[in-house]
Coordinates of C-alpha atoms in Angstrom, one line a residue:
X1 CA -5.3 9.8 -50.6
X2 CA -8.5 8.2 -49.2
X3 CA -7.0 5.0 -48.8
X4 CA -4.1 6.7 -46.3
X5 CA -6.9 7.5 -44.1
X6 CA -8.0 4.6 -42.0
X7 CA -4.1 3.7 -41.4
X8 CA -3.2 7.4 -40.2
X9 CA -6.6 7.1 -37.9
X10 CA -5.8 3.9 -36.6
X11 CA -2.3 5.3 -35.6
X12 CA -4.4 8.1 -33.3
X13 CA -6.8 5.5 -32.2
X14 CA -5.1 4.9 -28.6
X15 CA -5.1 8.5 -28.3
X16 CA -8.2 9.3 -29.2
X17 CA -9.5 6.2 -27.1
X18 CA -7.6 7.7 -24.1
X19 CA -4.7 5.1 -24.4
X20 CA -1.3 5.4 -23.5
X21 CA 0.3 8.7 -25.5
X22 CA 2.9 8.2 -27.0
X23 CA 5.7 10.8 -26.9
X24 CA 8.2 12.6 -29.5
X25 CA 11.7 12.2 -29.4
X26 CA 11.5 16.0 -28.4
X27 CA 12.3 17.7 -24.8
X28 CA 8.8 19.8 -24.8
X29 CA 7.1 16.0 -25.3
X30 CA 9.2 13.8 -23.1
X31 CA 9.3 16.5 -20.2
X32 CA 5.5 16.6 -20.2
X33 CA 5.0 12.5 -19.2
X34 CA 4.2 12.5 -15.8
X35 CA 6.7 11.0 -13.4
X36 CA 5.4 7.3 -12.3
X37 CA 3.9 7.8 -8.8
X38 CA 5.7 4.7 -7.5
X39 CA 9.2 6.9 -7.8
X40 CA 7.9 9.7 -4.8
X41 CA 6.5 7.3 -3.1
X42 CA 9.7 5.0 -2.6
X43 CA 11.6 8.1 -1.1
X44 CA 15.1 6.1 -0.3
X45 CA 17.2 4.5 -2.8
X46 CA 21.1 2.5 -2.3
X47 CA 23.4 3.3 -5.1
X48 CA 26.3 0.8 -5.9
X49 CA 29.3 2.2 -7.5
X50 CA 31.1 -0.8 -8.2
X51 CA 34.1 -1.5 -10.9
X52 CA 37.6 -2.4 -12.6
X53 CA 38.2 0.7 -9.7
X54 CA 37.4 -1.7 -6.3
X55 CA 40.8 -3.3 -7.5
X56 CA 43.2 -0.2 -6.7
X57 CA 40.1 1.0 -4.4
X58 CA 42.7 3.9 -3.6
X59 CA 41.4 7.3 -3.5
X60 CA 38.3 7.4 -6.1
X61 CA 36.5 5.4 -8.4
X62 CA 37.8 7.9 -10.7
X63 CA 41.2 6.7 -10.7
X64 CA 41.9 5.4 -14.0
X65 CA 41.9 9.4 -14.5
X66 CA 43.6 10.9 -12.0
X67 CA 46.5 8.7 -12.8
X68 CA 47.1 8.5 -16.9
X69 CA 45.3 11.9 -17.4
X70 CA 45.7 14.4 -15.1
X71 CA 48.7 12.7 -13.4
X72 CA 48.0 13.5 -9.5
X73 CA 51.0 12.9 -7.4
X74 CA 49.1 10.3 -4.5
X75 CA 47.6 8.1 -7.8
X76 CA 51.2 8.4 -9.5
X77 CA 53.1 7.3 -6.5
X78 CA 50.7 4.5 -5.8
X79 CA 51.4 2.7 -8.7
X80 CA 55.0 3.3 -8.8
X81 CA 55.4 2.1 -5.2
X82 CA 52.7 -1.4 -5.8
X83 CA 52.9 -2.1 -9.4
X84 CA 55.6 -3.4 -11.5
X85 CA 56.5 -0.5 -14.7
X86 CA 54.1 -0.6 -17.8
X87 CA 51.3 -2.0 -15.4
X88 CA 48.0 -0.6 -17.4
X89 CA 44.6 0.0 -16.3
X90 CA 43.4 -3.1 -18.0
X91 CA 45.8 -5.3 -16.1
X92 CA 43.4 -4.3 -13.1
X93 CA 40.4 -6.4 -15.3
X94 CA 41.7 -9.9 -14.4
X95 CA 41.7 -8.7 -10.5
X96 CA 38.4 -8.0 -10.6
X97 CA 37.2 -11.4 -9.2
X98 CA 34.4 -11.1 -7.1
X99 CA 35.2 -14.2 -5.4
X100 CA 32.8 -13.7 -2.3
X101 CA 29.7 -11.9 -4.3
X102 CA 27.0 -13.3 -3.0
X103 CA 23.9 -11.6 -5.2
X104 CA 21.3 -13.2 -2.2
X105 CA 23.4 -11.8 0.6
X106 CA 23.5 -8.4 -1.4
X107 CA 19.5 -8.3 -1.7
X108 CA 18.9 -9.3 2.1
X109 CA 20.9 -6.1 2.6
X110 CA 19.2 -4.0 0.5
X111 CA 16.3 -5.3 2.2
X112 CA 17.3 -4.7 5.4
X113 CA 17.8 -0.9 4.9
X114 CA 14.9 0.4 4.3
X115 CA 15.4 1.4 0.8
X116 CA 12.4 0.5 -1.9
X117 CA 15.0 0.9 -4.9
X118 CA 18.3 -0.2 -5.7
X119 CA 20.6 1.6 -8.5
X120 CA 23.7 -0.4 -10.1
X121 CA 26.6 0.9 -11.9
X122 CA 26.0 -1.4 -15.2
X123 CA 29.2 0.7 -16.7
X124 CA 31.0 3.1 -15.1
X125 CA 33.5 5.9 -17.0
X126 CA 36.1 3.3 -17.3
X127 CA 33.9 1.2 -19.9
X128 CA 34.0 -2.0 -17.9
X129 CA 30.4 -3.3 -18.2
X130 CA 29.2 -5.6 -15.7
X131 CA 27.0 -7.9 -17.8
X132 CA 28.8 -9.8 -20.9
X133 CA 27.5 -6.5 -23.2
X134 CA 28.6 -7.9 -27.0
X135 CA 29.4 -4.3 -27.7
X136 CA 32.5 -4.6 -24.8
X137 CA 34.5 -6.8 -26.4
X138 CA 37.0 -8.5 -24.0
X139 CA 36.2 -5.3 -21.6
X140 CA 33.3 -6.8 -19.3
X141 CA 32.4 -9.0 -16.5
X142 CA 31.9 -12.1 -18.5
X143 CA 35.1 -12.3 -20.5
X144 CA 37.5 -10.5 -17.8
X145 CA 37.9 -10.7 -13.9
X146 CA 34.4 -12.5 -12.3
X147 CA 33.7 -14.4 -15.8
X148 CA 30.2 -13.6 -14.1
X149 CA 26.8 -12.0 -15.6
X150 CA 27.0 -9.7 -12.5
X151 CA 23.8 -7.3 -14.0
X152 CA 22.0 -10.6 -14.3
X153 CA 22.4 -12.3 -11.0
X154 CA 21.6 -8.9 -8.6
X155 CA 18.7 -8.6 -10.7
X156 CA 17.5 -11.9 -10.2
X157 CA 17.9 -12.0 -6.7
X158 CA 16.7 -8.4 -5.6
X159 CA 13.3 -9.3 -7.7
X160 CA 13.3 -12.7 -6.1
X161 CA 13.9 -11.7 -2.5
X162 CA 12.8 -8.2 -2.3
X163 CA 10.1 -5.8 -3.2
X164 CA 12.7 -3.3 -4.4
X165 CA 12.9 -1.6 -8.0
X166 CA 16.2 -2.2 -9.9
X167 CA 17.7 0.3 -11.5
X168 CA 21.0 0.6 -13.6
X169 CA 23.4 3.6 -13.8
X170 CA 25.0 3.6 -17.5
X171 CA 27.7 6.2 -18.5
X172 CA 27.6 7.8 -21.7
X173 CA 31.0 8.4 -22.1
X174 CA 33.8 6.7 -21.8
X175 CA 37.2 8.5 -21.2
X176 CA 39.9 6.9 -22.9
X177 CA 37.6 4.9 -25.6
X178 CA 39.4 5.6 -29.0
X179 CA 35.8 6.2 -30.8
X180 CA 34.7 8.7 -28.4
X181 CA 37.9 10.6 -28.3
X182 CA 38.0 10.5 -32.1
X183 CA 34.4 12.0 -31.8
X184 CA 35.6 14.2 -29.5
X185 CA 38.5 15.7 -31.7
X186 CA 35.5 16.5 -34.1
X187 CA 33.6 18.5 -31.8
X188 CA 31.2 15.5 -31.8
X189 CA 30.1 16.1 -35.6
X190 CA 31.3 12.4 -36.3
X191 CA 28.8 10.0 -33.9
X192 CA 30.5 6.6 -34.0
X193 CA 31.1 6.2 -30.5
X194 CA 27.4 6.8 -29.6
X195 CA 26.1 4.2 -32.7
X196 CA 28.5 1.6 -31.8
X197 CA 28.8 1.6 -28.2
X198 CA 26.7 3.6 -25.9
X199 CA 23.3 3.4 -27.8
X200 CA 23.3 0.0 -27.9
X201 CA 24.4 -0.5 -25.0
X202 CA 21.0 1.3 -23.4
X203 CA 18.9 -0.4 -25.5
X204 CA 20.6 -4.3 -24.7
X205 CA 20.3 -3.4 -20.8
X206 CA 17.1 -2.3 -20.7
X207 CA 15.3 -5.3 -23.0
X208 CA 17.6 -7.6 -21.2
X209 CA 17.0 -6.7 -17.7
X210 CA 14.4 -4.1 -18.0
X211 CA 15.3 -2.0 -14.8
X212 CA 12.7 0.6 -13.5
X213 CA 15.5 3.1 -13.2
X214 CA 17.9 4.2 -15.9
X215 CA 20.4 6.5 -14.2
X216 CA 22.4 8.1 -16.8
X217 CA 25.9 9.9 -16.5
X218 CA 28.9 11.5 -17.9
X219 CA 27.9 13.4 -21.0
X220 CA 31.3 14.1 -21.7
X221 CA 30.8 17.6 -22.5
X222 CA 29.0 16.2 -25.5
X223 CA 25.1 17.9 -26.5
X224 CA 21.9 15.2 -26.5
X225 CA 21.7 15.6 -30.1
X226 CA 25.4 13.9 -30.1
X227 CA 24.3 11.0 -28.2
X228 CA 20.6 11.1 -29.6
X229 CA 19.0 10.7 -26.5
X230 CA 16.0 11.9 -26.8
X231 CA 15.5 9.2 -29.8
X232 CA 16.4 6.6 -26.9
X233 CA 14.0 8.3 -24.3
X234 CA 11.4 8.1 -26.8
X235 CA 11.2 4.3 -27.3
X236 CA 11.8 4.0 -23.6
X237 CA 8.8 5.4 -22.7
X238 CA 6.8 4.5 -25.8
X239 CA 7.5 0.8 -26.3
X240 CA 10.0 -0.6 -24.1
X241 CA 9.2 -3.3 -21.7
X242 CA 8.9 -0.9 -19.3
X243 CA 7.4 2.0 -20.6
X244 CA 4.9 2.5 -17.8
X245 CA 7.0 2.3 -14.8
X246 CA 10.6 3.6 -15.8
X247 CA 12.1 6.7 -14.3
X248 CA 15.0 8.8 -15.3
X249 CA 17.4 11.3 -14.3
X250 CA 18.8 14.8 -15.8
X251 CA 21.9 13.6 -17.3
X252 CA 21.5 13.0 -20.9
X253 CA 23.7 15.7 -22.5
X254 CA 25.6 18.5 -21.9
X255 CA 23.5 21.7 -20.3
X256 CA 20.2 19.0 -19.7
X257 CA 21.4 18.6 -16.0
X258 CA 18.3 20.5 -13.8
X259 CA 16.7 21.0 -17.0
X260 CA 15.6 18.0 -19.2
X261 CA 14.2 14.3 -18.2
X262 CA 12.5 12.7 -15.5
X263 CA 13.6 13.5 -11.9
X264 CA 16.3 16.1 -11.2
X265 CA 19.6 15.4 -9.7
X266 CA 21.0 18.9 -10.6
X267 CA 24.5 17.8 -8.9
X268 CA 26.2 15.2 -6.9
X269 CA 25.0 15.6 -3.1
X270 CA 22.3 17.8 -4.2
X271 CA 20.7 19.2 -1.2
X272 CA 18.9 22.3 -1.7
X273 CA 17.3 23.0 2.2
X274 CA 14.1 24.0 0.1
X275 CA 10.8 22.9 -1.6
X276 CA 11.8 22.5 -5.4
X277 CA 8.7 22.6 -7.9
X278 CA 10.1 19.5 -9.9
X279 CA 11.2 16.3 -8.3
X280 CA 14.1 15.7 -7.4
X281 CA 17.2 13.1 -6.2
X282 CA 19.9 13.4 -3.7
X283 CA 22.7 11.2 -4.8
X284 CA 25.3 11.4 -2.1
X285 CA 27.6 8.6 -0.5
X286 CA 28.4 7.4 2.8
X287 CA 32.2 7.7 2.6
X288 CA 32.7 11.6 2.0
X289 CA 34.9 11.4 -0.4
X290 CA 34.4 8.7 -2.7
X291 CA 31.5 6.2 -4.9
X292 CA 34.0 3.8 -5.0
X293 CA 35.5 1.3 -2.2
X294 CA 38.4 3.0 -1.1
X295 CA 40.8 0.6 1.1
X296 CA 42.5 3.8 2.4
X297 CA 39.4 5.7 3.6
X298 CA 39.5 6.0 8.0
X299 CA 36.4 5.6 10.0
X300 CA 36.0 9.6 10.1
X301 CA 35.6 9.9 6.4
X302 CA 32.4 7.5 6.9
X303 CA 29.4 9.7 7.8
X304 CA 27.1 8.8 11.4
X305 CA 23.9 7.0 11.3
X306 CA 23.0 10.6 12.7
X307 CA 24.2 12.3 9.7
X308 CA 22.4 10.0 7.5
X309 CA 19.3 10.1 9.0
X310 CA 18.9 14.1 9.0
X311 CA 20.0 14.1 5.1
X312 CA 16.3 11.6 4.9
X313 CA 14.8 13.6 6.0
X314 CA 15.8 17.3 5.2
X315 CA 15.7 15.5 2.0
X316 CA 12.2 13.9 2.1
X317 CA 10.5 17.1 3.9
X318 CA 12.1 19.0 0.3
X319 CA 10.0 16.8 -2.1
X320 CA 13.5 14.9 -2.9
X321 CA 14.1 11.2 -2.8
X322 CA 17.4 10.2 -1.3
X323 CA 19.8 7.8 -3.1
X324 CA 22.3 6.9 -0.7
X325 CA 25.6 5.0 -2.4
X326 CA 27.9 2.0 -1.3
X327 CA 31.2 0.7 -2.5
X328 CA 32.1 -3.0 -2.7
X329 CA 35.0 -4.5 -2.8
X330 CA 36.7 -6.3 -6.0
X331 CA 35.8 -9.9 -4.3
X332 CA 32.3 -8.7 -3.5
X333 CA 32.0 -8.2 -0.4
X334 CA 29.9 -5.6 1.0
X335 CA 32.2 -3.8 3.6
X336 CA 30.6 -3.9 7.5
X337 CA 30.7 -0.3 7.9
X338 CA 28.3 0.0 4.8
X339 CA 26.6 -3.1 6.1
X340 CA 26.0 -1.5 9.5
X341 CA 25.0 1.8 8.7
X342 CA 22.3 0.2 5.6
X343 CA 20.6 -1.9 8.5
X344 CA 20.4 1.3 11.1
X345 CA 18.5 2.9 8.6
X346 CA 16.5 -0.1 8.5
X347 CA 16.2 0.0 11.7
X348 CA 15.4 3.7 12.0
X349 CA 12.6 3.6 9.2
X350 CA 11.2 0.2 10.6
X351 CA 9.7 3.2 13.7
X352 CA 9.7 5.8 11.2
X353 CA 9.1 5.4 8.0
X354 CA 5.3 6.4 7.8
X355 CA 6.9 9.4 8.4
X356 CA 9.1 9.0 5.0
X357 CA 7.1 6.7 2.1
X358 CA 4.4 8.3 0.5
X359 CA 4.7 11.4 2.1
X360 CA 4.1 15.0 0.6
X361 CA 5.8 18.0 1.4
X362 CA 4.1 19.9 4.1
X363 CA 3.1 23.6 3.7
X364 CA 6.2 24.6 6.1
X365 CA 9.6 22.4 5.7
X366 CA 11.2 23.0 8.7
X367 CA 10.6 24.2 11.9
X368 CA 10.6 28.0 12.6
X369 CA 11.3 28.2 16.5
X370 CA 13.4 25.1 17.1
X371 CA 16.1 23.8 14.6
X372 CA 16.4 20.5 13.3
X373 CA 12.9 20.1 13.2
X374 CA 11.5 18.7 9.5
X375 CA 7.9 18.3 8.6
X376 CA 6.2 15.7 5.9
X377 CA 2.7 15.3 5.1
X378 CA 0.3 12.3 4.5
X379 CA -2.7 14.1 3.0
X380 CA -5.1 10.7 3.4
X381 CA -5.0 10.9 6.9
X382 CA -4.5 14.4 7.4
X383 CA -1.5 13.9 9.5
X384 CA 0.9 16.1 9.8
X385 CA 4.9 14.8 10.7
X386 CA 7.3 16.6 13.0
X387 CA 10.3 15.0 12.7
X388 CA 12.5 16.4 15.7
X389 CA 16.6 15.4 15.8
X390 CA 17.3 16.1 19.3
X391 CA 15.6 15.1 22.1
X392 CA 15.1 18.2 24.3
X393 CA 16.8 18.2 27.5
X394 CA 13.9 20.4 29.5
X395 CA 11.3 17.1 27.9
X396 CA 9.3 19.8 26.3
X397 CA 9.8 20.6 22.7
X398 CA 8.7 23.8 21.1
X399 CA 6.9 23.8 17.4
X400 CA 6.9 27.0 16.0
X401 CA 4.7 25.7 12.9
X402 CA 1.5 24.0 13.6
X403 CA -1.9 25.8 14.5
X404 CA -3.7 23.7 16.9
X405 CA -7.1 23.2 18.2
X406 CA -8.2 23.0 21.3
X407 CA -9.6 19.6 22.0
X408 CA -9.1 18.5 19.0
X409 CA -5.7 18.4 18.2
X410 CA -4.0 15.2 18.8
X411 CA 0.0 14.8 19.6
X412 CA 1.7 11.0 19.4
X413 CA 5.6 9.5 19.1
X414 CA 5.6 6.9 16.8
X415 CA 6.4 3.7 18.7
X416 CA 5.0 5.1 22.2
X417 CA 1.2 4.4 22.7
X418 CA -0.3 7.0 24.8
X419 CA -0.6 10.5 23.0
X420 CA 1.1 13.2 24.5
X421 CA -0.4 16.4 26.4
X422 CA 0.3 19.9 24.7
X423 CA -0.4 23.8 25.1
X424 CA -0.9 26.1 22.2
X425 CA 1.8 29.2 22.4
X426 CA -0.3 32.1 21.4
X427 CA -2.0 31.9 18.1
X428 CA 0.5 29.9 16.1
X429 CA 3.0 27.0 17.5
X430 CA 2.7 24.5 20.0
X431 CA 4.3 23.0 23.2
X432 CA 4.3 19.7 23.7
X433 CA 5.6 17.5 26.8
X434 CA 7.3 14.3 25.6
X435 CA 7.3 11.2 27.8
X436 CA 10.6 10.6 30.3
X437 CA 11.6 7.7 29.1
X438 CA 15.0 5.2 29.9
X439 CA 17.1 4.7 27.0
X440 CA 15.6 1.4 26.8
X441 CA 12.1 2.4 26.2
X442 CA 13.0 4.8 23.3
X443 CA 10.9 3.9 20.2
X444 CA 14.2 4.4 18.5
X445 CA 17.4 6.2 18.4
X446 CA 19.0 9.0 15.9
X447 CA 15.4 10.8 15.4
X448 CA 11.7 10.4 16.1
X449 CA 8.4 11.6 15.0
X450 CA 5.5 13.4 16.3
X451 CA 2.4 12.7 14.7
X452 CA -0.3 15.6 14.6
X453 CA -3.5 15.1 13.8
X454 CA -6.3 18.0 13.0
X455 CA -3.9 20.8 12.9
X456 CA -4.7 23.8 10.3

């Protein structure tokens, strides 16, 4: 017995010497690690849902189901009316060419927006894996379609050209996989889809291109203990290669969403209007109604640089982080309408965004007398945010919110150098007369930000 004892001390040593824990493959112990503080800081993240599904880029990126499974009339038709008969899904692979992808073009994008982190759909439900995965035999990006490491080259060039975090999306499930159905039909009691394909899969992405976010999906109405990970979590944070700076989402297992893991996402387009005590993630898209490029999608299913700017920052004033998604197309091309609205965010948080990054949530959210009105916080400086959404047509705009003191109090718009004058309205709530400027000498468009300094 005495000789088990230096080994079992040695293995509490780094605790004991105030090292890095290490945490069971239990949700009690993984819930407790501390989210990475880089995570709330970044506030603004691009998704890209892209797949097998930017070759019929008709309708949703979910179309490989609507069509063989649930049969929907428009998905049916579409084939029947472009295809020849006995076309399958996999005949889409070879299509997938990617022909204009250019990874550096991509990242000057991404870098153009705004965004401090970048999430790519390594595998989407379909099972078509963007990197040459050696558990995807014949169904990935190296063997079929682009004959290109596509995981490989956006990482390189984001990390080359960017200070952005990559992060990968990975599906759990996969709908039509033989394994997982077979599992399936067992009420998940049998786990060889899981050991074959999805677990490994996890691990290969993350030693191979070790992305700060894994964005997990589609539990397939299967429990965590079917796909075991917790047991994956575990080495993720204990001795991956990046074990001290990963994040991860809620979706690990059936009834986990809003419950277990790192940040919440709770739903798609998750936008509560509230302070949440747990961080959180607002995954939503640009096109209304789908992740994937859609070639049949009008300019009115596209939302506004307006509307995208107010989900920010309702967002951000909430204690969430917003992860807003693009579609490319199957040659690779990053559609102008996505371009365009990516670099008016830019453009919007190039004025702004000391009003976003590293913000807290103030002790009020949003205004009380005048709507569209959202507040963040930057506790160093003691500055409080008021980021107003209309311009008020009188010049004067009414804060309900913020206590302030006389002569000390101090009211600026970001990107206009002299501050502003003010009254107080009674004990609580302020009035403050904003500059008549031409359209020309707006500090920006879409949204701006009053900056208050001493306020209670």
């Amino acid at each position: 017995m005495s000789g088990l004892l230096p080994s079992v001390l040695l293995l509490a040593l780094p605790g004991l010497l105030g090292g890095r824990p290490r945490y069971e493959p239990t949700w009690a112990s993984l819930d407790a690690r501390p989210l990475p503080t880089w995570f709330d800081e970044a506030k603004f993240g691009v998704f890209i849902h892209w797949g097998v599904f930017a070759v019929p880029s008709f309708g949703s990126e979910w179309f490989w189901w609507y069509w063989q499974k649930e049969k929907r009339e428009p998905y049916v038709k579409f084939m029947k009316a472009n295809y020849p008969p006995g076309f399958s899904y996999e005949d889409f692979g070879p299509l997938f060419t990617a022909e204009f992808f250019d990874p550096n073009q991509w990242a000057d994008i991404l870098k153009a927006s705004g965004a401090k982190y970048v999430v790519l759909t390594s595998k989407h439900h379909e099972g078509f894996t963007l990197w040459g995965s050696k558990y995807s035999w014949n169904w990935n990006a190296v063997d079929v379609g682009p004959k290109r490491d596509l995981v490989a080259e956006l990482e390189t060039s984001v990390r080359n050209r960017t200070d952005l975090r990559f992060g990968l999306y990975h599906s759990l499930f996969e709908w039509f996989n033989p394994l997982f159905l077979e599992d399936a039909s067992n009420v998940f009691k049998t786990r060889k889809f899981p050991t074959s394909k999805s677990l490994p899969e996890l691990y290969e992405i993350v030693t191979k291109y070790q992305p700060e976010i894994v964005w997990s999906d589609g539990d397939g109405n299967a429990p965590d203990t079917y796909w075991n990970s917790t047991g994956f979590l575990a080495w993720l944070y204990n001795d991956s290669p990046v074990r001290d700076t990963v994040v991860t989402n809620d979706r690990w297992g059936a009834g986990g969403i809003c419950k277990h893991g790192g940040f919440y996402t709770c739903s798609d387009r998750y936008n509560p209007g509230h302070l949440l005590p747990h961080k959180w993630e607002n995954c939503m898209t640009i096109d209304k109604r789908s992740w994937g490029y859609r070639r049949n999608a009008n300019l009115e299913d596209y939302l506004t640089v307006e509307d995208l700017v107010k989900q920010l920052v309702e967002t951000v004033s909430c204690g969430g982080n917003l992860l807003m998604n693009i579609g490319p197309t199957h040659d690779g091309r990053i559609a102008a309408i996505f371009e365009e609205r990516l670099r008016q965010m830019g453009a919007w948080l190039k004025v702004n965004g000391e009003a976003i990054y590293e913000t807290k949530p103030w002790r009020a959210q949003n205004d009380t007398v005048t709507p569209d009105v959202w507040y963040t916080f930057r506790p160093k400086e003691g500055k409080v945010n008021a980021i107003f959404l209309n311009w008020p047509n009188s010049g004067i705009l009414e804060l309900g919110e913020p206590q302030a003191r006389l002569a000390e109090t101090q009211v600026k718009l970001v990107g206009y150098k002299e501050p502003l004058k003010w009254v107080a309205l009674g004990e609580k709530g302020i009035a403050v007369a904003l500059p008549q400027l031409t359209l020309k000498q707006l500090p920006c468009q879409w949204g701006w930000t009053l900056q208050l300094t001493d306020v209670n």
